PDB file of C-alpha atoms in Angstrom:
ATOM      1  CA  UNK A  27      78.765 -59.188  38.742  1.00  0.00           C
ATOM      2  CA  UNK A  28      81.379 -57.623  36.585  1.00  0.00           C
ATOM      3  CA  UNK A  29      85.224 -57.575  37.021  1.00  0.00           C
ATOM      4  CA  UNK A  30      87.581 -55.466  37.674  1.00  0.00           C
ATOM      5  CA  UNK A  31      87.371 -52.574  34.698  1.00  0.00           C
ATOM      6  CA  UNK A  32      90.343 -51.687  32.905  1.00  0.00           C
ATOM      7  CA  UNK A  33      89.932 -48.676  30.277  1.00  0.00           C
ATOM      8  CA  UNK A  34      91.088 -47.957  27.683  1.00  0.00           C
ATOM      9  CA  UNK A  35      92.844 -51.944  26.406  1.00  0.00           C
ATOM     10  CA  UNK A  36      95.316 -50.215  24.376  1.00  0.00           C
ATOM     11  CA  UNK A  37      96.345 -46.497  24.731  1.00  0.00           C
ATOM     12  CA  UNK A  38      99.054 -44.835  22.424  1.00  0.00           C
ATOM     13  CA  UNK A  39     100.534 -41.754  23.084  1.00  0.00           C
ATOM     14  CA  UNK A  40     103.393 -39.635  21.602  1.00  0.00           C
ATOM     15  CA  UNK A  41     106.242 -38.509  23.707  1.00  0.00           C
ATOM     16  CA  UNK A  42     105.660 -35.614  26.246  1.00  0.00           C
ATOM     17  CA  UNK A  43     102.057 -36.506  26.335  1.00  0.00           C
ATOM     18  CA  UNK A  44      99.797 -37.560  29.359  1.00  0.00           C
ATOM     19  CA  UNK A  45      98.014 -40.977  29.703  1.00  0.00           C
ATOM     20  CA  UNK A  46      95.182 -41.461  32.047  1.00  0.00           C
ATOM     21  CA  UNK A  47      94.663 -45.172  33.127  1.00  0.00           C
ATOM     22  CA  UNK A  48      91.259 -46.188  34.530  1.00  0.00           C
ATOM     23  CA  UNK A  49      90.412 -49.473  37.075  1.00  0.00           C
ATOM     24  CA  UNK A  50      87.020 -49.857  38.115  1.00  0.00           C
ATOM     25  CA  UNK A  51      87.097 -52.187  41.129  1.00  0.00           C
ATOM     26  CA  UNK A  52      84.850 -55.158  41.924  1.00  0.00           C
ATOM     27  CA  UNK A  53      81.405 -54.055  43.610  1.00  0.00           C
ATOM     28  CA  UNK A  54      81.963 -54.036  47.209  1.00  0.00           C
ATOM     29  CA  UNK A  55      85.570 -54.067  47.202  1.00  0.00           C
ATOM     30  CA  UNK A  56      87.604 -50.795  48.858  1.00  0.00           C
ATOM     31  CA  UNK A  57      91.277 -51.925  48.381  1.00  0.00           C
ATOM     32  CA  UNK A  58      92.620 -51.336  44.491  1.00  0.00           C
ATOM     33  CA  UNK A  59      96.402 -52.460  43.543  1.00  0.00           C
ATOM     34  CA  UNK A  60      98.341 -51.149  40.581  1.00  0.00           C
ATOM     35  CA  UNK A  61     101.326 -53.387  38.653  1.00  0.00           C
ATOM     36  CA  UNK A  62     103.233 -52.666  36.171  1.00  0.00           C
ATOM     37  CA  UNK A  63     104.732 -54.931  33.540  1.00  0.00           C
ATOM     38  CA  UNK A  64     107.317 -53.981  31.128  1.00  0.00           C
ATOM     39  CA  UNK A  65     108.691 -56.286  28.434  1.00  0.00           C
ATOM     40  CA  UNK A  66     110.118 -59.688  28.795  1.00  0.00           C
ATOM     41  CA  UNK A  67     109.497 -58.405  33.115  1.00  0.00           C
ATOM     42  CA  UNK A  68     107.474 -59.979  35.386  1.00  0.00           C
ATOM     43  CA  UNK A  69     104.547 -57.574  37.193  1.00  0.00           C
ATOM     44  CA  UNK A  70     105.920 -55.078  39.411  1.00  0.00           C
ATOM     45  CA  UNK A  71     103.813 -53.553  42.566  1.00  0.00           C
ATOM     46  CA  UNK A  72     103.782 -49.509  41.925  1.00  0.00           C
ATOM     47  CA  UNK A  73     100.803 -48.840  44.114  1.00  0.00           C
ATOM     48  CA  UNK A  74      98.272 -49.529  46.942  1.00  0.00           C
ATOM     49  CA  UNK A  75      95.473 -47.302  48.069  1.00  0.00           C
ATOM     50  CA  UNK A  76      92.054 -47.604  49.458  1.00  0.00           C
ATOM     51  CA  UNK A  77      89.290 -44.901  48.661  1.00  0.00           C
ATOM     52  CA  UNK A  78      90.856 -41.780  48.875  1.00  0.00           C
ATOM     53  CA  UNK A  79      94.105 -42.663  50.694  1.00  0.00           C
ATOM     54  CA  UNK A  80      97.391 -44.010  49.351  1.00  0.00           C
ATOM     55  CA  UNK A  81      98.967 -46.482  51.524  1.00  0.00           C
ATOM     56  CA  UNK A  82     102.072 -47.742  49.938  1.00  0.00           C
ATOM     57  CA  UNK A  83     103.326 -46.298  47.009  1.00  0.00           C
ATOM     58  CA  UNK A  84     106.976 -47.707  47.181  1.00  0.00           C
ATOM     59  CA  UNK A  85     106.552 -48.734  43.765  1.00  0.00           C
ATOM     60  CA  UNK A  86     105.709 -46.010  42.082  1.00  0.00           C
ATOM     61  CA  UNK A  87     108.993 -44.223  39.479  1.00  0.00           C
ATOM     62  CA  UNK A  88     109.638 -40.522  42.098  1.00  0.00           C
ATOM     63  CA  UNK A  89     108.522 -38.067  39.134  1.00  0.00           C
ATOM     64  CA  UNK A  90     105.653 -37.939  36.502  1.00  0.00           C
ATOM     65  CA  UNK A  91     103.625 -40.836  38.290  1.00  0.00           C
ATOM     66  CA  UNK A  92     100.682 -40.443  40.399  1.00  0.00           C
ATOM     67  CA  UNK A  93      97.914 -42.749  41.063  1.00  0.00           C
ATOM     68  CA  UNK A  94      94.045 -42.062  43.221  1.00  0.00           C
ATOM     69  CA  UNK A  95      91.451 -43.870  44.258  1.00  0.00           C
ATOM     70  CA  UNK A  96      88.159 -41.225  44.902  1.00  0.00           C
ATOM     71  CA  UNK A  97      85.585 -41.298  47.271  1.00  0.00           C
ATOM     72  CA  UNK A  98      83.579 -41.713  43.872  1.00  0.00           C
ATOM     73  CA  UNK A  99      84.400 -42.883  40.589  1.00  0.00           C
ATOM     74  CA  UNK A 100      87.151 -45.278  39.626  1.00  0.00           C
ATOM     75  CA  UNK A 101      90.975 -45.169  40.444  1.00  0.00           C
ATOM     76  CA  UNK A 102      93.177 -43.363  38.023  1.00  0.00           C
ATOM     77  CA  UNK A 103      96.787 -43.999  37.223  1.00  0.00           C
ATOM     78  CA  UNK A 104      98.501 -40.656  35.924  1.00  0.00           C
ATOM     79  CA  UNK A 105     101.698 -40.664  33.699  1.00  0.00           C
ATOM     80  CA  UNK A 106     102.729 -36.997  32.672  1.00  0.00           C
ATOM     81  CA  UNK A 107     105.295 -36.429  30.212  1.00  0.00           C
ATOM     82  CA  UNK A 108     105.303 -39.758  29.354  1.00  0.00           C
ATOM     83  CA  UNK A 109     108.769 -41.657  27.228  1.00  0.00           C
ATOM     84  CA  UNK A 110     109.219 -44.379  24.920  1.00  0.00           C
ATOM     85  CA  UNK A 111     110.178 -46.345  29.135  1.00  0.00           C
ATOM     86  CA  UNK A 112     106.648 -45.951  29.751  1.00  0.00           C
ATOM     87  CA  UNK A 113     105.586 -48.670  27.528  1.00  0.00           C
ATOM     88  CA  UNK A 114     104.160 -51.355  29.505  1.00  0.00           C
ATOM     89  CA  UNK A 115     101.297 -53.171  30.863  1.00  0.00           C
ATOM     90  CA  UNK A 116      99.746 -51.687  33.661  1.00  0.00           C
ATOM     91  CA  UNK A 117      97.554 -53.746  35.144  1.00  0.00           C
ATOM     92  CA  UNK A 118      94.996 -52.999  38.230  1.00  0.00           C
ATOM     93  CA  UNK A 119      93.987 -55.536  40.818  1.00  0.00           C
ATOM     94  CA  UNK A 120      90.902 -55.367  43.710  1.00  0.00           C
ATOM     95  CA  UNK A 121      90.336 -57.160  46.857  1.00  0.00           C
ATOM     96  CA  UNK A 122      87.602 -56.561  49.278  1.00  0.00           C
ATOM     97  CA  UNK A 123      90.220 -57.047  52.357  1.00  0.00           C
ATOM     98  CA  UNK A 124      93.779 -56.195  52.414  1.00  0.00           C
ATOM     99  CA  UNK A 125      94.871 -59.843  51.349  1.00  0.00           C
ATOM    100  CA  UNK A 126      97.034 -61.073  48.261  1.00  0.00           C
ATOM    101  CA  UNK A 127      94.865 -64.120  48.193  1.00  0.00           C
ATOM    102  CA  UNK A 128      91.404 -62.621  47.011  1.00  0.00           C
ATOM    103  CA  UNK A 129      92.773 -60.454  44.821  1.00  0.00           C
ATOM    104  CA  UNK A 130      90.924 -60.250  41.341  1.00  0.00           C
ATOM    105  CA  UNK A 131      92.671 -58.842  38.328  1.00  0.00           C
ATOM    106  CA  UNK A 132      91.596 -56.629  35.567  1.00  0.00           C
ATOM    107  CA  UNK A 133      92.556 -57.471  31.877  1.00  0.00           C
ATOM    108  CA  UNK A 134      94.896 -54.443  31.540  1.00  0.00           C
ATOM    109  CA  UNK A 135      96.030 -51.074  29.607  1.00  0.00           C
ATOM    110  CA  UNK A 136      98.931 -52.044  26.864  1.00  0.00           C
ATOM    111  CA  UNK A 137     100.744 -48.492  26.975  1.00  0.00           C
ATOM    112  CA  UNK A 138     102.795 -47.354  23.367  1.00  0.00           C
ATOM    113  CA  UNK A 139     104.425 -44.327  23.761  1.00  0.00           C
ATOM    114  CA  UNK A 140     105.681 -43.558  20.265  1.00  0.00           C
TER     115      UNK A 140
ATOM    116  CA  UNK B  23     114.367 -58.098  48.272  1.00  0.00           C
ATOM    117  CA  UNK B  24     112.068 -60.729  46.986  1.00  0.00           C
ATOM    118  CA  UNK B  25     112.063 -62.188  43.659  1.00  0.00           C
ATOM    119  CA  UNK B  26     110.841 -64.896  41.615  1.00  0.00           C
ATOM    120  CA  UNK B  27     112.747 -67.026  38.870  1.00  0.00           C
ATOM    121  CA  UNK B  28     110.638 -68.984  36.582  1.00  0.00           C
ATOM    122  CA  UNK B  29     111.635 -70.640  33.450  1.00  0.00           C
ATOM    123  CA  UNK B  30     111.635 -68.941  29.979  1.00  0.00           C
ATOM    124  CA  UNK B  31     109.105 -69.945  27.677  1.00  0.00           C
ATOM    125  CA  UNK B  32     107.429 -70.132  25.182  1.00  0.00           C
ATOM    126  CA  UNK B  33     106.616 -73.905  25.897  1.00  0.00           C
ATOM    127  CA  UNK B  34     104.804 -76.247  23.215  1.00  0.00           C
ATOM    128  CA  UNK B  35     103.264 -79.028  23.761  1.00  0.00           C
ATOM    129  CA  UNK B  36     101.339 -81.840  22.459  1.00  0.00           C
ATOM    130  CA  UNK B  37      97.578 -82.560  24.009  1.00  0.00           C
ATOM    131  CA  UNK B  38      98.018 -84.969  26.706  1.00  0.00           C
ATOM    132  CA  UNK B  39     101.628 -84.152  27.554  1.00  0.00           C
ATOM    133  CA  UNK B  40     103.166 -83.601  30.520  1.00  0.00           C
ATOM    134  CA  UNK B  41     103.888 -80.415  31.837  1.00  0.00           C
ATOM    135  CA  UNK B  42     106.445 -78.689  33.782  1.00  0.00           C
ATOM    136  CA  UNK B  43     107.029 -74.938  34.969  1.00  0.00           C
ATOM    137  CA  UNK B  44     110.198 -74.428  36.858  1.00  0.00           C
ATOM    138  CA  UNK B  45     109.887 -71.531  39.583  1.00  0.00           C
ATOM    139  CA  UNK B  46     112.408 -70.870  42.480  1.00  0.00           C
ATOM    140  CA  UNK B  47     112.364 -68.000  44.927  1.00  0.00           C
ATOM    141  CA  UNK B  48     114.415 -65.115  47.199  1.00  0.00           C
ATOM    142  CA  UNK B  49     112.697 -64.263  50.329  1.00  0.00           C
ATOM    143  CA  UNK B  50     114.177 -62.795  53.376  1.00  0.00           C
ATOM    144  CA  UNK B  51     110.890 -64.411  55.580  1.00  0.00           C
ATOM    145  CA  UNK B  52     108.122 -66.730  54.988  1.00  0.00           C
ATOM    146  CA  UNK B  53     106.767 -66.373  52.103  1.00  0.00           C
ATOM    147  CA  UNK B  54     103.239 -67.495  50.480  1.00  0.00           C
ATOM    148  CA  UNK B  55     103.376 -68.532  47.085  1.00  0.00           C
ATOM    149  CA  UNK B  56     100.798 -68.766  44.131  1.00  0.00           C
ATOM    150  CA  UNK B  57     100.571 -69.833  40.548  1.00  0.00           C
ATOM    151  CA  UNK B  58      98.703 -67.148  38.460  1.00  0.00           C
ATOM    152  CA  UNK B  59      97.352 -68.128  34.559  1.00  0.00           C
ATOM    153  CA  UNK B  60      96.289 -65.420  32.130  1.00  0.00           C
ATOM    154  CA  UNK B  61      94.259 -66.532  29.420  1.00  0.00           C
ATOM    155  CA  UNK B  62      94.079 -64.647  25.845  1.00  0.00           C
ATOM    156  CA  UNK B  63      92.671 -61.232  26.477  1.00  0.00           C
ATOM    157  CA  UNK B  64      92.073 -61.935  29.945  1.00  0.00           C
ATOM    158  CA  UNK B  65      92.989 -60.419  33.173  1.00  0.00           C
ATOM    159  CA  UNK B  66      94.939 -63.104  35.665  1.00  0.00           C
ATOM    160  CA  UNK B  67      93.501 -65.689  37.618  1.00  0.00           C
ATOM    161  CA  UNK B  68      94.871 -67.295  40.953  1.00  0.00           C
ATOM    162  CA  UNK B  69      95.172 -70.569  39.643  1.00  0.00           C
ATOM    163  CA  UNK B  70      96.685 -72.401  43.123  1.00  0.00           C
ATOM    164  CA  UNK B  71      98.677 -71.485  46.315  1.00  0.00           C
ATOM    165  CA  UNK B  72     100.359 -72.611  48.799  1.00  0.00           C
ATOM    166  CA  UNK B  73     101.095 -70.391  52.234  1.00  0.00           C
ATOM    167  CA  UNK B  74     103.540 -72.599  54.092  1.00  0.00           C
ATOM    168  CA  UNK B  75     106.503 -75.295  53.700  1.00  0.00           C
ATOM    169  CA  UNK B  76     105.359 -78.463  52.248  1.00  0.00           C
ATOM    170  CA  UNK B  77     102.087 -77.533  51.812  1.00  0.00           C
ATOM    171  CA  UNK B  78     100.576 -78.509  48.004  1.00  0.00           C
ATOM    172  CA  UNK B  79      98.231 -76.282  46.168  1.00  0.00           C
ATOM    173  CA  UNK B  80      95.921 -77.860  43.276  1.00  0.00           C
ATOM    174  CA  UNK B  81      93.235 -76.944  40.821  1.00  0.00           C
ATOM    175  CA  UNK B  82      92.037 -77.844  37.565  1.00  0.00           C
ATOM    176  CA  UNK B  83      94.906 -80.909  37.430  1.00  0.00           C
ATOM    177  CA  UNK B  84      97.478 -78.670  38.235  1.00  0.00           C
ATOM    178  CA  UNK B  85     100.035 -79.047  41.012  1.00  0.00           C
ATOM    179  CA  UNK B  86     102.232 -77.085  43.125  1.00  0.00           C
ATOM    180  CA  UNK B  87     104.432 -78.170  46.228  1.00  0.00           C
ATOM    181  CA  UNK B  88     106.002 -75.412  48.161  1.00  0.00           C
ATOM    182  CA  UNK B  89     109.672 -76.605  48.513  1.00  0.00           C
ATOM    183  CA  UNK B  90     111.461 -74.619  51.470  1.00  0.00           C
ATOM    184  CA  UNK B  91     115.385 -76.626  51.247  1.00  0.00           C
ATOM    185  CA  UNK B  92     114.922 -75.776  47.686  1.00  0.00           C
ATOM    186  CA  UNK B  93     113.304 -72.368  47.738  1.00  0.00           C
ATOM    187  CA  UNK B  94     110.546 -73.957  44.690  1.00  0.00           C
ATOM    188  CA  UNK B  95     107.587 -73.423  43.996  1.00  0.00           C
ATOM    189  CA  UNK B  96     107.262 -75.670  40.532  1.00  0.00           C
ATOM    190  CA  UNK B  97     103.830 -76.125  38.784  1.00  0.00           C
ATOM    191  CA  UNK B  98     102.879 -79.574  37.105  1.00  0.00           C
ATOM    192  CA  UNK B  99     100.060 -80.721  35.112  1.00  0.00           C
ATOM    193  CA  UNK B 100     100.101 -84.532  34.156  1.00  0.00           C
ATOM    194  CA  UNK B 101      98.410 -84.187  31.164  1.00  0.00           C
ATOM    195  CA  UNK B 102      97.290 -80.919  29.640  1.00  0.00           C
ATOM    196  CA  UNK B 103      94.532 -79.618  27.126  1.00  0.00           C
ATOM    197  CA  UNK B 104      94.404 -76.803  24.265  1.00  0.00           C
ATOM    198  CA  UNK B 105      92.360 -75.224  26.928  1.00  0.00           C
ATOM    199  CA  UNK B 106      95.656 -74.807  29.194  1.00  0.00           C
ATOM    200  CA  UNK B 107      97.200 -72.994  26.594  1.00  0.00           C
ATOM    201  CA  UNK B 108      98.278 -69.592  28.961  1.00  0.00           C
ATOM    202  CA  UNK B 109     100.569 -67.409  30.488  1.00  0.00           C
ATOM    203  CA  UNK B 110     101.901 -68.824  33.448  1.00  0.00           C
ATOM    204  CA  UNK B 111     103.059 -66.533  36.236  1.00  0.00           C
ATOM    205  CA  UNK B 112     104.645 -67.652  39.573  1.00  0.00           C
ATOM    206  CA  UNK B 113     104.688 -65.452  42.255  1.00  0.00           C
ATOM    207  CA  UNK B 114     105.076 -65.102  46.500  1.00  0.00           C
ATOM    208  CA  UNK B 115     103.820 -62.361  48.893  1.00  0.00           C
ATOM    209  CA  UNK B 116     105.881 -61.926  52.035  1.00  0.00           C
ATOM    210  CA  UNK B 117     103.526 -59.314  53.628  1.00  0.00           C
ATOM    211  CA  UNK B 118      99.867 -59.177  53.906  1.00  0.00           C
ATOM    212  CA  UNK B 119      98.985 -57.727  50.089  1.00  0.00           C
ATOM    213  CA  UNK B 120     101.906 -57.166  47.724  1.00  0.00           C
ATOM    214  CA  UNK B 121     102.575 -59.486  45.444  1.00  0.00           C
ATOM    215  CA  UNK B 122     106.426 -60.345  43.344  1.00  0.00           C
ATOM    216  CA  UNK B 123     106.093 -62.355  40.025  1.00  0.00           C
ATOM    217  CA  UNK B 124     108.069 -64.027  37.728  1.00  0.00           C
ATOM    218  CA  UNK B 125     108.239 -62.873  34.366  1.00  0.00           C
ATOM    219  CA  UNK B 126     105.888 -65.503  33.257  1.00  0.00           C
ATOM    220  CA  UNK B 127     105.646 -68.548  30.960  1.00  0.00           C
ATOM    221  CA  UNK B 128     103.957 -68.847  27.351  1.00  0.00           C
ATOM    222  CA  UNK B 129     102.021 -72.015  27.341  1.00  0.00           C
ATOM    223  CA  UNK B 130     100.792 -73.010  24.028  1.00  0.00           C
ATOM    224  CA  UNK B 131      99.448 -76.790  23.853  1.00  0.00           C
ATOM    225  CA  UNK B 132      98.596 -78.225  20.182  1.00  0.00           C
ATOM    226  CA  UNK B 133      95.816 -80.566  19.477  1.00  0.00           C
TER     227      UNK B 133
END
């Protein structure tokens, strides 16, 4: 029973570029989170959403951002354009109800933008 | 809003020390709180929790009392491994699934 599936580890990519972030959830669970940690920071909440809905995306910076969860397939976090800011952690959680107490973590994507 | 304060690391320690993780909070409600450990290479782990005033979460030796006239939430361990050798990451939820952290603590215990 695998994890929840981060890909890639480690993703560089040069200014203006776009990185695609990938989280496979846990079998069986519906509800994927998305944090963000930037150096020396603690993990910040960008995103919520359960297959193919979006449910709280307070977290998430206005432009360039954009995060989905399909019907089929894995979630996707989607930084366009992205700056030297952009360099983070991003890490992706599951749960199989909407509860902060069985939530299961991925290993996460370390994010250079050079 | 919410946050979470923990103390800076790194820590070092020697096997069979004592250990200590300060973490206080800001919460407008109620909050549940958690300690979270990230191993090398390794995604985190809900190590213990605690969901109201007073209560104590454990696990693997490790020790948490939520403190509500202090607002703390510190983690313990009486005497640690090389094993326990982590980031530490407090953190409270004040809703029903989003999570604040601290900015985490470097654990590294020598043998």
């Amino acid at each position: 029973n695998a994890g929840v599936m981060q890909n890639p580890r480690h993703l560089v990519r040069r200014r203006g570029q776009e990185a695609r972030l990938r989280c496979s959830p846990m079998k069986g669970h519906s509800h994927v989170y998305w944090y963000r940690q930037l150096p020396e920071e603690g993990l910040k909440f960008m995103v919520y959403l359960q297959k193919e809905n979006i449910i709280d995306e307070s977290g998430m910076p206005k432009e360039r951002f954009s995060a989905e969860f399909p019907k089929e397939g894995p979630s996707i976090l989607r930084i366009q354009q992205v700056v030297r800011g952009d360099s983070a952690a991003y890490f992706c959680a599951s749960s199989l109800d909407r509860d902060p107490y069985g939530y299961t973590f991925g290993s996460g994507t370390r994010l250079t933008v050079v | 809003g919410d946050s979470v304060t923990q103390m800076e690391g790194p820590v070092t320690l020697s096997e069979e020390a004592f250990l200590t993780i300060n973490c206080t909070y800001t919460a407008t409600g109620y909050p549940s709180l958690f300690w979270y450990v990230q191993y090398p290479g390794e995604g985190l782990q809900l190590l213990l929790k605690a969901t109201k005033a007073d209560d104590k979460g454990s696990n693997k030796g490790f020790e948490a009392t939520y403190r509500k006239e202090t607002t703390s939430f510190h983690l313990e361990k009486g005497s640690v491994q090389v094993s326990d050798s982590a980031v530490y990451f407090c953190a409270l939820s004040d809703n029903d699934y989003k999570l604040s952290f601290g900015a985490g603590t470097t654990v590294t215990v020598r043998a």
